[in-house]
């Protein structure tokens, strides 16, 4: 509603959030970064902190009905790029700004959005632990970290949740991260559980993404990669039709059927899509169904890299490599 997937009208977004609560949605995930500028996206965006402010307005008089999660560390530099700040002093100032924008005196889950390669994870998590002690955060989480970093973090303070991209078509965390999360009782919160819309079956061979849409920069949505991935989605669509469901509902049901604690966060700007996503909880998949889908979307069959050459996640990895 603030960045990455084209423009949105605040009035429509506010109405949609409130209607979602009426339907029973009670977990909202945001970040102070959502709305910040990026050189990868051609259209102007509302500004740093916009999505938090939007959510704060939408939750007026309804704050106690929901769980709110937000993140810190990603910061725009002013030249179209971003950096990651995990300094303890920044942790303190960042949450104060988020509390003001969200119009609340506590945040249910406070995430470290991306690692700052210059600051030990123990220092950042230690500062986050102080937020729990003072009541400003009720629990803390991490995002996009490896198994070793997770183990180092939980040695400082319990980590309630780990947010990573995870879906039928992005399963890299299955190698080590999920096992570490289960070992330490960390709930997994998959973002982009619908593959940034790909698994919803809404795209076709002629789909062209506007420059204001983040997907216009991602290899998996381009050229031959797109064609190969669409073939997989067609297989998913046939599978879903046989079960009187949509491909997106099956993709979410596959996540919910995994043998660990998972709370997927499908993003949406429209009430019909939210309603469709909610119905995924009623889709029942057998063990054979789950195995078939896992084979259908074997990681070796997914075409294209996850990110392009200039994305905050990749910049983080490159910065880490330089520091090492």
PDB file of C-alpha atoms in Angstrom:
ATOM      1  CA  UNK A   1       0.000   0.000   0.000  1.00  0.00           C
ATOM      2  CA  UNK A   2       3.017   2.303   0.178  1.00  0.00           C
ATOM      3  CA  UNK A   3       5.727   0.901  -2.051  1.00  0.00           C
ATOM      4  CA  UNK A   4       6.920  -1.779  -4.465  1.00  0.00           C
ATOM      5  CA  UNK A   5       3.703  -2.734  -6.285  1.00  0.00           C
ATOM      6  CA  UNK A   6       2.513   0.460  -7.933  1.00  0.00           C
ATOM      7  CA  UNK A   7       0.601   3.402  -6.532  1.00  0.00           C
ATOM      8  CA  UNK A   8      -2.277   3.230  -4.060  1.00  0.00           C
ATOM      9  CA  UNK A   9      -4.785   5.706  -2.676  1.00  0.00           C
ATOM     10  CA  UNK A  10      -4.610   6.202   1.073  1.00  0.00           C
ATOM     11  CA  UNK A  11      -8.390   6.441   1.434  1.00  0.00           C
ATOM     12  CA  UNK A  12      -8.832   3.073  -0.268  1.00  0.00           C
ATOM     13  CA  UNK A  13      -6.026   1.535   1.766  1.00  0.00           C
ATOM     14  CA  UNK A  14      -7.502   2.750   5.047  1.00  0.00           C
ATOM     15  CA  UNK A  15     -10.915   1.362   4.164  1.00  0.00           C
ATOM     16  CA  UNK A  16      -9.406  -1.973   3.125  1.00  0.00           C
ATOM     17  CA  UNK A  17      -7.461  -2.381   6.385  1.00  0.00           C
ATOM     18  CA  UNK A  18     -10.568  -1.683   8.451  1.00  0.00           C
ATOM     19  CA  UNK A  19     -12.651  -4.092   6.381  1.00  0.00           C
ATOM     20  CA  UNK A  20      -9.979  -6.741   6.805  1.00  0.00           C
ATOM     21  CA  UNK A  21     -10.282  -6.416  10.590  1.00  0.00           C
ATOM     22  CA  UNK A  22     -14.029  -6.853  10.259  1.00  0.00           C
ATOM     23  CA  UNK A  23     -13.356 -10.120   8.403  1.00  0.00           C
ATOM     24  CA  UNK A  24     -11.165 -11.404  11.221  1.00  0.00           C
ATOM     25  CA  UNK A  25      -7.672 -10.379  10.113  1.00  0.00           C
ATOM     26  CA  UNK A  26      -5.769  -9.598  13.299  1.00  0.00           C
ATOM     27  CA  UNK A  27      -2.080  -9.571  12.347  1.00  0.00           C
ATOM     28  CA  UNK A  28      -0.612  -6.594  10.477  1.00  0.00           C
ATOM     29  CA  UNK A  29       3.003  -6.432   9.365  1.00  0.00           C
ATOM     30  CA  UNK A  30       4.724  -3.230   8.301  1.00  0.00           C
ATOM     31  CA  UNK A  31       8.102  -1.456   8.415  1.00  0.00           C
ATOM     32  CA  UNK A  32       9.358   2.057   8.876  1.00  0.00           C
ATOM     33  CA  UNK A  33      11.067   1.662   5.482  1.00  0.00           C
ATOM     34  CA  UNK A  34       7.879   1.051   3.491  1.00  0.00           C
ATOM     35  CA  UNK A  35       7.330   4.227   1.547  1.00  0.00           C
ATOM     36  CA  UNK A  36      11.007   5.168   1.275  1.00  0.00           C
ATOM     37  CA  UNK A  37      12.543   5.984  -2.080  1.00  0.00           C
ATOM     38  CA  UNK A  38      14.487   3.502  -4.191  1.00  0.00           C
ATOM     39  CA  UNK A  39      16.478   3.911  -7.378  1.00  0.00           C
ATOM     40  CA  UNK A  40      14.977   0.648  -8.616  1.00  0.00           C
ATOM     41  CA  UNK A  41      11.447   2.008  -8.744  1.00  0.00           C
ATOM     42  CA  UNK A  42      10.629   4.638 -11.306  1.00  0.00           C
ATOM     43  CA  UNK A  43       7.610   6.330  -9.728  1.00  0.00           C
ATOM     44  CA  UNK A  44       7.669   8.670  -6.714  1.00  0.00           C
ATOM     45  CA  UNK A  45       6.774   7.036  -3.403  1.00  0.00           C
ATOM     46  CA  UNK A  46       5.140   8.597  -0.320  1.00  0.00           C
ATOM     47  CA  UNK A  47       8.167   8.704   1.961  1.00  0.00           C
ATOM     48  CA  UNK A  48       9.916   6.934   4.820  1.00  0.00           C
ATOM     49  CA  UNK A  49       7.432   5.811   7.480  1.00  0.00           C
ATOM     50  CA  UNK A  50       4.357   6.218   5.285  1.00  0.00           C
ATOM     51  CA  UNK A  51       3.037   2.700   5.774  1.00  0.00           C
ATOM     52  CA  UNK A  52       3.362   2.877   9.542  1.00  0.00           C
ATOM     53  CA  UNK A  53       1.462   6.164   9.553  1.00  0.00           C
ATOM     54  CA  UNK A  54      -1.194   4.651   7.305  1.00  0.00           C
ATOM     55  CA  UNK A  55      -1.634   1.673   9.611  1.00  0.00           C
ATOM     56  CA  UNK A  56      -1.717   3.904  12.668  1.00  0.00           C
ATOM     57  CA  UNK A  57      -4.575   5.890  11.138  1.00  0.00           C
ATOM     58  CA  UNK A  58      -6.438   2.734  10.146  1.00  0.00           C
ATOM     59  CA  UNK A  59      -6.203   1.278  13.654  1.00  0.00           C
ATOM     60  CA  UNK A  60      -7.702   4.309  15.362  1.00  0.00           C
ATOM     61  CA  UNK A  61      -9.864   2.955  18.226  1.00  0.00           C
ATOM     62  CA  UNK A  62      -9.144  -0.611  17.073  1.00  0.00           C
ATOM     63  CA  UNK A  63      -5.553  -1.065  18.246  1.00  0.00           C
ATOM     64  CA  UNK A  64      -6.469  -3.625  20.916  1.00  0.00           C
ATOM     65  CA  UNK A  65      -8.098  -5.878  18.306  1.00  0.00           C
ATOM     66  CA  UNK A  66      -4.901  -6.630  16.423  1.00  0.00           C
ATOM     67  CA  UNK A  67      -1.270  -7.681  16.612  1.00  0.00           C
ATOM     68  CA  UNK A  68       1.082  -5.137  15.067  1.00  0.00           C
ATOM     69  CA  UNK A  69       4.557  -5.969  13.804  1.00  0.00           C
ATOM     70  CA  UNK A  70       6.995  -3.466  12.390  1.00  0.00           C
ATOM     71  CA  UNK A  71      10.681  -3.388  11.516  1.00  0.00           C
ATOM     72  CA  UNK A  72      13.740  -1.169  11.704  1.00  0.00           C
ATOM     73  CA  UNK A  73      17.268  -0.918  10.235  1.00  0.00           C
ATOM     74  CA  UNK A  74      16.708  -0.233   6.523  1.00  0.00           C
ATOM     75  CA  UNK A  75      17.275   3.471   5.866  1.00  0.00           C
ATOM     76  CA  UNK A  76      17.288   5.453   2.615  1.00  0.00           C
ATOM     77  CA  UNK A  77      20.547   7.271   1.971  1.00  0.00           C
ATOM     78  CA  UNK A  78      19.146  10.085  -0.164  1.00  0.00           C
ATOM     79  CA  UNK A  79      20.848   8.922  -3.351  1.00  0.00           C
ATOM     80  CA  UNK A  80      18.316   6.202  -4.185  1.00  0.00           C
ATOM     81  CA  UNK A  81      20.084   3.427  -2.277  1.00  0.00           C
ATOM     82  CA  UNK A  82      19.691   2.190   1.271  1.00  0.00           C
ATOM     83  CA  UNK A  83      21.803   1.161   4.232  1.00  0.00           C
ATOM     84  CA  UNK A  84      21.202  -0.989   7.286  1.00  0.00           C
ATOM     85  CA  UNK A  85      21.652   0.379  10.779  1.00  0.00           C
ATOM     86  CA  UNK A  86      21.813  -2.031  13.716  1.00  0.00           C
ATOM     87  CA  UNK A  87      23.558   0.231  16.213  1.00  0.00           C
ATOM     88  CA  UNK A  88      21.998   0.002  19.687  1.00  0.00           C
ATOM     89  CA  UNK A  89      21.423   3.756  19.808  1.00  0.00           C
ATOM     90  CA  UNK A  90      19.523   3.581  16.525  1.00  0.00           C
ATOM     91  CA  UNK A  91      17.321   0.777  17.841  1.00  0.00           C
ATOM     92  CA  UNK A  92      16.114   3.104  20.577  1.00  0.00           C
ATOM     93  CA  UNK A  93      15.444   6.097  18.330  1.00  0.00           C
ATOM     94  CA  UNK A  94      13.831   3.989  15.601  1.00  0.00           C
ATOM     95  CA  UNK A  95      11.194   2.467  17.862  1.00  0.00           C
ATOM     96  CA  UNK A  96      10.273   5.855  19.297  1.00  0.00           C
ATOM     97  CA  UNK A  97       9.581   7.141  15.776  1.00  0.00           C
ATOM     98  CA  UNK A  98       7.604   4.011  14.899  1.00  0.00           C
ATOM     99  CA  UNK A  99       5.488   4.323  18.045  1.00  0.00           C
ATOM    100  CA  UNK A 100       4.574   7.880  17.078  1.00  0.00           C
ATOM    101  CA  UNK A 101       3.652   6.938  13.519  1.00  0.00           C
ATOM    102  CA  UNK A 102       1.656   3.895  14.624  1.00  0.00           C
ATOM    103  CA  UNK A 103      -0.114   5.948  17.321  1.00  0.00           C
ATOM    104  CA  UNK A 104       0.517   3.339  19.986  1.00  0.00           C
ATOM    105  CA  UNK A 105       2.593   2.955  23.128  1.00  0.00           C
ATOM    106  CA  UNK A 106       3.767  -0.575  22.376  1.00  0.00           C
ATOM    107  CA  UNK A 107       4.601  -2.782  19.396  1.00  0.00           C
ATOM    108  CA  UNK A 108       3.669  -6.442  19.594  1.00  0.00           C
ATOM    109  CA  UNK A 109       6.555  -7.713  17.451  1.00  0.00           C
ATOM    110  CA  UNK A 110       9.592  -5.570  16.685  1.00  0.00           C
ATOM    111  CA  UNK A 111      11.791  -6.894  13.890  1.00  0.00           C
ATOM    112  CA  UNK A 112      15.385  -6.304  12.900  1.00  0.00           C
ATOM    113  CA  UNK A 113      14.635  -5.838   9.186  1.00  0.00           C
ATOM    114  CA  UNK A 114      18.062  -6.601   7.684  1.00  0.00           C
ATOM    115  CA  UNK A 115      21.438  -7.141   9.337  1.00  0.00           C
ATOM    116  CA  UNK A 116      23.964  -4.362   9.651  1.00  0.00           C
ATOM    117  CA  UNK A 117      27.233  -6.140   8.797  1.00  0.00           C
ATOM    118  CA  UNK A 118      29.213  -3.692  10.920  1.00  0.00           C
ATOM    119  CA  UNK A 119      27.402  -4.431  14.202  1.00  0.00           C
ATOM    120  CA  UNK A 120      27.471  -7.799  16.019  1.00  0.00           C
ATOM    121  CA  UNK A 121      24.033  -9.366  16.184  1.00  0.00           C
ATOM    122  CA  UNK A 122      24.470  -9.719  19.944  1.00  0.00           C
ATOM    123  CA  UNK A 123      24.677  -5.936  20.356  1.00  0.00           C
ATOM    124  CA  UNK A 124      21.555  -5.237  18.331  1.00  0.00           C
ATOM    125  CA  UNK A 125      19.489  -7.963  19.962  1.00  0.00           C
ATOM    126  CA  UNK A 126      20.682  -6.772  23.360  1.00  0.00           C
ATOM    127  CA  UNK A 127      19.265  -3.332  22.597  1.00  0.00           C
ATOM    128  CA  UNK A 128      16.028  -4.893  21.378  1.00  0.00           C
ATOM    129  CA  UNK A 129      15.798  -6.905  24.596  1.00  0.00           C
ATOM    130  CA  UNK A 130      15.794  -3.631  26.532  1.00  0.00           C
ATOM    131  CA  UNK A 131      12.686  -2.607  24.594  1.00  0.00           C
ATOM    132  CA  UNK A 132      10.930  -5.734  25.854  1.00  0.00           C
ATOM    133  CA  UNK A 133      12.034  -4.977  29.398  1.00  0.00           C
ATOM    134  CA  UNK A 134      10.530  -1.478  29.195  1.00  0.00           C
ATOM    135  CA  UNK A 135       7.308  -2.660  27.531  1.00  0.00           C
ATOM    136  CA  UNK A 136       7.814  -0.793  24.278  1.00  0.00           C
ATOM    137  CA  UNK A 137       7.989  -4.126  22.451  1.00  0.00           C
ATOM    138  CA  UNK A 138       6.263  -7.295  23.587  1.00  0.00           C
ATOM    139  CA  UNK A 139       8.432  -9.627  21.505  1.00  0.00           C
ATOM    140  CA  UNK A 140      11.299  -9.350  19.068  1.00  0.00           C
ATOM    141  CA  UNK A 141      11.987 -10.920  15.704  1.00  0.00           C
ATOM    142  CA  UNK A 142      14.589 -11.167  12.992  1.00  0.00           C
ATOM    143  CA  UNK A 143      14.316 -11.127   9.227  1.00  0.00           C
ATOM    144  CA  UNK A 144      16.353 -12.830   6.504  1.00  0.00           C
ATOM    145  CA  UNK A 145      19.108 -14.297   8.658  1.00  0.00           C
ATOM    146  CA  UNK A 146      20.974 -17.582   8.508  1.00  0.00           C
ATOM    147  CA  UNK A 147      20.864 -20.409  11.044  1.00  0.00           C
ATOM    148  CA  UNK A 148      24.105 -19.456  12.780  1.00  0.00           C
ATOM    149  CA  UNK A 149      22.982 -15.848  13.265  1.00  0.00           C
ATOM    150  CA  UNK A 150      19.698 -17.067  14.708  1.00  0.00           C
ATOM    151  CA  UNK A 151      21.522 -19.264  17.211  1.00  0.00           C
ATOM    152  CA  UNK A 152      23.726 -16.344  18.266  1.00  0.00           C
ATOM    153  CA  UNK A 153      20.668 -14.127  18.687  1.00  0.00           C
ATOM    154  CA  UNK A 154      18.662 -16.527  20.850  1.00  0.00           C
ATOM    155  CA  UNK A 155      21.662 -16.833  23.169  1.00  0.00           C
ATOM    156  CA  UNK A 156      21.051 -13.165  24.055  1.00  0.00           C
ATOM    157  CA  UNK A 157      17.242 -13.069  24.180  1.00  0.00           C
ATOM    158  CA  UNK A 158      14.348 -15.271  23.026  1.00  0.00           C
ATOM    159  CA  UNK A 159      13.444 -14.639  19.387  1.00  0.00           C
ATOM    160  CA  UNK A 160       9.705 -14.993  18.889  1.00  0.00           C
ATOM    161  CA  UNK A 161       9.562 -14.939  15.111  1.00  0.00           C
ATOM    162  CA  UNK A 162      11.705 -15.149  12.025  1.00  0.00           C
ATOM    163  CA  UNK A 163      10.506 -13.473   8.863  1.00  0.00           C
ATOM    164  CA  UNK A 164      11.910 -14.820   5.602  1.00  0.00           C
ATOM    165  CA  UNK A 165      10.664 -15.241   2.085  1.00  0.00           C
ATOM    166  CA  UNK A 166       9.165 -18.706   1.877  1.00  0.00           C
ATOM    167  CA  UNK A 167       6.689 -20.167  -0.577  1.00  0.00           C
ATOM    168  CA  UNK A 168       6.301 -22.928  -3.108  1.00  0.00           C
ATOM    169  CA  UNK A 169       8.704 -21.101  -5.390  1.00  0.00           C
ATOM    170  CA  UNK A 170      11.244 -19.840  -2.823  1.00  0.00           C
ATOM    171  CA  UNK A 171      12.398 -22.552  -0.451  1.00  0.00           C
ATOM    172  CA  UNK A 172      16.048 -21.796   0.289  1.00  0.00           C
ATOM    173  CA  UNK A 173      15.418 -21.587   4.048  1.00  0.00           C
ATOM    174  CA  UNK A 174      14.510 -25.281   4.087  1.00  0.00           C
ATOM    175  CA  UNK A 175      18.215 -26.175   3.959  1.00  0.00           C
ATOM    176  CA  UNK A 176      19.166 -25.037   7.492  1.00  0.00           C
ATOM    177  CA  UNK A 177      17.126 -22.114   8.746  1.00  0.00           C
ATOM    178  CA  UNK A 178      13.819 -23.868   9.381  1.00  0.00           C
ATOM    179  CA  UNK A 179      15.490 -26.576  11.461  1.00  0.00           C
ATOM    180  CA  UNK A 180      17.210 -23.940  13.596  1.00  0.00           C
ATOM    181  CA  UNK A 181      13.919 -22.079  14.050  1.00  0.00           C
ATOM    182  CA  UNK A 182      12.152 -25.232  15.201  1.00  0.00           C
ATOM    183  CA  UNK A 183      14.996 -26.061  17.571  1.00  0.00           C
ATOM    184  CA  UNK A 184      14.601 -22.700  19.307  1.00  0.00           C
ATOM    185  CA  UNK A 185      10.774 -22.478  19.178  1.00  0.00           C
ATOM    186  CA  UNK A 186      10.841 -19.612  16.704  1.00  0.00           C
ATOM    187  CA  UNK A 187       7.672 -19.124  14.682  1.00  0.00           C
ATOM    188  CA  UNK A 188       8.241 -18.632  10.967  1.00  0.00           C
ATOM    189  CA  UNK A 189       6.518 -15.689   9.271  1.00  0.00           C
ATOM    190  CA  UNK A 190       6.876 -16.148   5.504  1.00  0.00           C
ATOM    191  CA  UNK A 191       6.656 -12.947   3.494  1.00  0.00           C
ATOM    192  CA  UNK A 192       5.711 -13.082  -0.174  1.00  0.00           C
ATOM    193  CA  UNK A 193       3.974 -16.442   0.423  1.00  0.00           C
ATOM    194  CA  UNK A 194       2.307 -16.019  -2.968  1.00  0.00           C
ATOM    195  CA  UNK A 195       5.587 -15.422  -4.787  1.00  0.00           C
ATOM    196  CA  UNK A 196       4.922 -11.680  -5.137  1.00  0.00           C
ATOM    197  CA  UNK A 197       1.647 -12.535  -6.863  1.00  0.00           C
ATOM    198  CA  UNK A 198       3.011 -15.145  -9.251  1.00  0.00           C
ATOM    199  CA  UNK A 199       1.402 -18.052  -7.391  1.00  0.00           C
ATOM    200  CA  UNK A 200      -1.980 -16.311  -7.419  1.00  0.00           C
ATOM    201  CA  UNK A 201      -2.186 -17.042 -11.150  1.00  0.00           C
ATOM    202  CA  UNK A 202      -2.917 -13.450 -12.127  1.00  0.00           C
ATOM    203  CA  UNK A 203      -0.103 -13.027 -14.676  1.00  0.00           C
ATOM    204  CA  UNK A 204       0.258 -14.186 -18.258  1.00  0.00           C
ATOM    205  CA  UNK A 205       2.762 -14.147 -21.139  1.00  0.00           C
ATOM    206  CA  UNK A 206       1.801 -10.583 -22.073  1.00  0.00           C
ATOM    207  CA  UNK A 207       2.028  -9.143 -18.551  1.00  0.00           C
ATOM    208  CA  UNK A 208       4.212  -6.044 -18.389  1.00  0.00           C
ATOM    209  CA  UNK A 209       5.064  -4.468 -15.044  1.00  0.00           C
ATOM    210  CA  UNK A 210       5.164  -0.702 -14.721  1.00  0.00           C
ATOM    211  CA  UNK A 211       8.429   0.853 -13.559  1.00  0.00           C
ATOM    212  CA  UNK A 212       6.686   1.726 -10.280  1.00  0.00           C
ATOM    213  CA  UNK A 213       6.265  -2.022  -9.695  1.00  0.00           C
ATOM    214  CA  UNK A 214       9.176  -3.732  -7.940  1.00  0.00           C
ATOM    215  CA  UNK A 215       8.636  -6.869  -9.995  1.00  0.00           C
ATOM    216  CA  UNK A 216       9.879  -5.032 -13.066  1.00  0.00           C
ATOM    217  CA  UNK A 217      13.377  -5.398 -11.541  1.00  0.00           C
ATOM    218  CA  UNK A 218      13.199  -9.067 -10.555  1.00  0.00           C
ATOM    219  CA  UNK A 219      14.696 -11.716 -12.883  1.00  0.00           C
ATOM    220  CA  UNK A 220      11.960 -14.286 -12.246  1.00  0.00           C
ATOM    221  CA  UNK A 221       9.420 -11.946 -13.823  1.00  0.00           C
ATOM    222  CA  UNK A 222      11.419 -11.286 -16.980  1.00  0.00           C
ATOM    223  CA  UNK A 223      11.590 -12.888 -20.434  1.00  0.00           C
ATOM    224  CA  UNK A 224      12.324 -16.598 -20.595  1.00  0.00           C
ATOM    225  CA  UNK A 225      12.362 -16.846 -16.815  1.00  0.00           C
ATOM    226  CA  UNK A 226       8.818 -15.544 -16.718  1.00  0.00           C
ATOM    227  CA  UNK A 227       7.690 -17.999 -19.406  1.00  0.00           C
ATOM    228  CA  UNK A 228       9.148 -21.000 -17.585  1.00  0.00           C
ATOM    229  CA  UNK A 229       7.699 -19.940 -14.247  1.00  0.00           C
ATOM    230  CA  UNK A 230       4.272 -19.339 -15.767  1.00  0.00           C
ATOM    231  CA  UNK A 231       4.293 -22.958 -16.963  1.00  0.00           C
ATOM    232  CA  UNK A 232       4.708 -24.075 -13.356  1.00  0.00           C
ATOM    233  CA  UNK A 233       1.871 -21.812 -12.269  1.00  0.00           C
ATOM    234  CA  UNK A 234      -0.362 -23.352 -14.926  1.00  0.00           C
ATOM    235  CA  UNK A 235       0.321 -26.753 -13.361  1.00  0.00           C
ATOM    236  CA  UNK A 236      -0.610 -25.258 -10.001  1.00  0.00           C
ATOM    237  CA  UNK A 237      -3.811 -23.803 -11.457  1.00  0.00           C
ATOM    238  CA  UNK A 238      -4.876 -27.205 -12.807  1.00  0.00           C
ATOM    239  CA  UNK A 239      -4.140 -28.765  -9.431  1.00  0.00           C
ATOM    240  CA  UNK A 240      -6.252 -26.069  -7.722  1.00  0.00           C
ATOM    241  CA  UNK A 241      -9.202 -26.415 -10.092  1.00  0.00           C
ATOM    242  CA  UNK A 242      -9.401 -30.117  -9.295  1.00  0.00           C
ATOM    243  CA  UNK A 243      -9.837 -29.165  -5.636  1.00  0.00           C
ATOM    244  CA  UNK A 244     -12.281 -26.302  -6.202  1.00  0.00           C
ATOM    245  CA  UNK A 245      -9.742 -23.748  -5.033  1.00  0.00           C
ATOM    246  CA  UNK A 246      -7.649 -20.968  -6.516  1.00  0.00           C
ATOM    247  CA  UNK A 247      -3.900 -21.388  -7.074  1.00  0.00           C
ATOM    248  CA  UNK A 248      -3.199 -18.790  -4.423  1.00  0.00           C
ATOM    249  CA  UNK A 249      -5.308 -20.628  -1.875  1.00  0.00           C
ATOM    250  CA  UNK A 250      -3.459 -23.879  -2.592  1.00  0.00           C
ATOM    251  CA  UNK A 251      -0.094 -22.111  -2.252  1.00  0.00           C
ATOM    252  CA  UNK A 252      -1.108 -20.762   1.161  1.00  0.00           C
ATOM    253  CA  UNK A 253      -2.589 -24.101   2.212  1.00  0.00           C
ATOM    254  CA  UNK A 254       0.726 -25.782   1.358  1.00  0.00           C
ATOM    255  CA  UNK A 255       2.486 -23.411   3.756  1.00  0.00           C
ATOM    256  CA  UNK A 256      -0.067 -23.931   6.507  1.00  0.00           C
ATOM    257  CA  UNK A 257       0.339 -27.703   6.158  1.00  0.00           C
ATOM    258  CA  UNK A 258       4.094 -27.666   6.780  1.00  0.00           C
ATOM    259  CA  UNK A 259       5.305 -29.415   9.957  1.00  0.00           C
ATOM    260  CA  UNK A 260       6.309 -26.278  11.848  1.00  0.00           C
ATOM    261  CA  UNK A 261       4.741 -23.098  13.188  1.00  0.00           C
ATOM    262  CA  UNK A 262       3.996 -20.820  10.268  1.00  0.00           C
ATOM    263  CA  UNK A 263       2.064 -17.548   9.998  1.00  0.00           C
ATOM    264  CA  UNK A 264       2.189 -16.419   6.351  1.00  0.00           C
ATOM    265  CA  UNK A 265       1.592 -12.747   5.586  1.00  0.00           C
ATOM    266  CA  UNK A 266       0.141 -12.401   2.071  1.00  0.00           C
ATOM    267  CA  UNK A 267       0.125  -8.768   1.048  1.00  0.00           C
ATOM    268  CA  UNK A 268      -2.928  -7.286  -0.633  1.00  0.00           C
ATOM    269  CA  UNK A 269      -4.533  -3.971  -1.433  1.00  0.00           C
ATOM    270  CA  UNK A 270      -8.017  -5.275  -2.315  1.00  0.00           C
ATOM    271  CA  UNK A 271     -10.784  -6.757  -0.200  1.00  0.00           C
ATOM    272  CA  UNK A 272     -11.647  -9.518  -2.726  1.00  0.00           C
ATOM    273  CA  UNK A 273      -8.060 -10.779  -2.607  1.00  0.00           C
ATOM    274  CA  UNK A 274      -8.014 -10.654   1.200  1.00  0.00           C
ATOM    275  CA  UNK A 275     -11.240 -12.651   1.290  1.00  0.00           C
ATOM    276  CA  UNK A 276      -9.772 -15.197  -1.111  1.00  0.00           C
ATOM    277  CA  UNK A 277      -6.626 -15.529   0.976  1.00  0.00           C
ATOM    278  CA  UNK A 278      -8.575 -16.027   4.196  1.00  0.00           C
ATOM    279  CA  UNK A 279     -10.454 -18.931   2.598  1.00  0.00           C
ATOM    280  CA  UNK A 280      -7.152 -20.772   2.151  1.00  0.00           C
ATOM    281  CA  UNK A 281      -7.441 -21.929   5.761  1.00  0.00           C
ATOM    282  CA  UNK A 282     -10.361 -24.149   4.668  1.00  0.00           C
ATOM    283  CA  UNK A 283      -8.379 -25.875   1.894  1.00  0.00           C
ATOM    284  CA  UNK A 284      -7.329 -29.329   3.032  1.00  0.00           C
ATOM    285  CA  UNK A 285      -4.343 -31.001   1.412  1.00  0.00           C
ATOM    286  CA  UNK A 286      -3.424 -34.644   1.866  1.00  0.00           C
ATOM    287  CA  UNK A 287       0.127 -35.831   2.446  1.00  0.00           C
ATOM    288  CA  UNK A 288       0.205 -36.894  -1.200  1.00  0.00           C
ATOM    289  CA  UNK A 289      -0.999 -33.439  -2.277  1.00  0.00           C
ATOM    290  CA  UNK A 290       1.752 -31.755  -0.276  1.00  0.00           C
ATOM    291  CA  UNK A 291       4.393 -34.046  -1.737  1.00  0.00           C
ATOM    292  CA  UNK A 292       3.080 -33.488  -5.260  1.00  0.00           C
ATOM    293  CA  UNK A 293       3.204 -29.715  -4.883  1.00  0.00           C
ATOM    294  CA  UNK A 294       6.692 -29.842  -3.404  1.00  0.00           C
ATOM    295  CA  UNK A 295       7.863 -31.847  -6.393  1.00  0.00           C
ATOM    296  CA  UNK A 296       6.008 -29.615  -8.835  1.00  0.00           C
ATOM    297  CA  UNK A 297       7.893 -26.616  -7.458  1.00  0.00           C
ATOM    298  CA  UNK A 298      11.213 -28.280  -6.846  1.00  0.00           C
ATOM    299  CA  UNK A 299      13.725 -25.407  -6.427  1.00  0.00           C
ATOM    300  CA  UNK A 300      15.678 -26.675  -9.422  1.00  0.00           C
ATOM    301  CA  UNK A 301      12.640 -25.959 -11.620  1.00  0.00           C
ATOM    302  CA  UNK A 302      12.314 -22.292 -10.640  1.00  0.00           C
ATOM    303  CA  UNK A 303      13.808 -20.072 -13.332  1.00  0.00           C
ATOM    304  CA  UNK A 304      15.779 -16.925 -12.522  1.00  0.00           C
ATOM    305  CA  UNK A 305      17.496 -15.436  -9.503  1.00  0.00           C
ATOM    306  CA  UNK A 306      15.454 -14.229  -6.569  1.00  0.00           C
ATOM    307  CA  UNK A 307      16.714 -10.634  -6.821  1.00  0.00           C
ATOM    308  CA  UNK A 308      18.410  -8.425  -9.379  1.00  0.00           C
ATOM    309  CA  UNK A 309      21.818  -6.862  -8.957  1.00  0.00           C
ATOM    310  CA  UNK A 310      20.605  -3.839  -6.970  1.00  0.00           C
ATOM    311  CA  UNK A 311      18.280  -4.681  -4.141  1.00  0.00           C
ATOM    312  CA  UNK A 312      18.695  -3.951  -0.408  1.00  0.00           C
ATOM    313  CA  UNK A 313      19.096  -7.649   0.412  1.00  0.00           C
ATOM    314  CA  UNK A 314      21.823  -8.107  -2.182  1.00  0.00           C
ATOM    315  CA  UNK A 315      23.519  -4.854  -1.180  1.00  0.00           C
ATOM    316  CA  UNK A 316      23.573  -6.161   2.381  1.00  0.00           C
ATOM    317  CA  UNK A 317      25.275  -9.369   1.254  1.00  0.00           C
ATOM    318  CA  UNK A 318      27.822  -7.438  -0.798  1.00  0.00           C
ATOM    319  CA  UNK A 319      28.566  -5.092   2.097  1.00  0.00           C
ATOM    320  CA  UNK A 320      29.034  -8.070   4.399  1.00  0.00           C
ATOM    321  CA  UNK A 321      31.442  -9.645   1.955  1.00  0.00           C
ATOM    322  CA  UNK A 322      33.489  -6.435   1.822  1.00  0.00           C
ATOM    323  CA  UNK A 323      33.686  -6.260   5.604  1.00  0.00           C
ATOM    324  CA  UNK A 324      34.751  -9.898   5.818  1.00  0.00           C
TER     325      UNK A 324
END
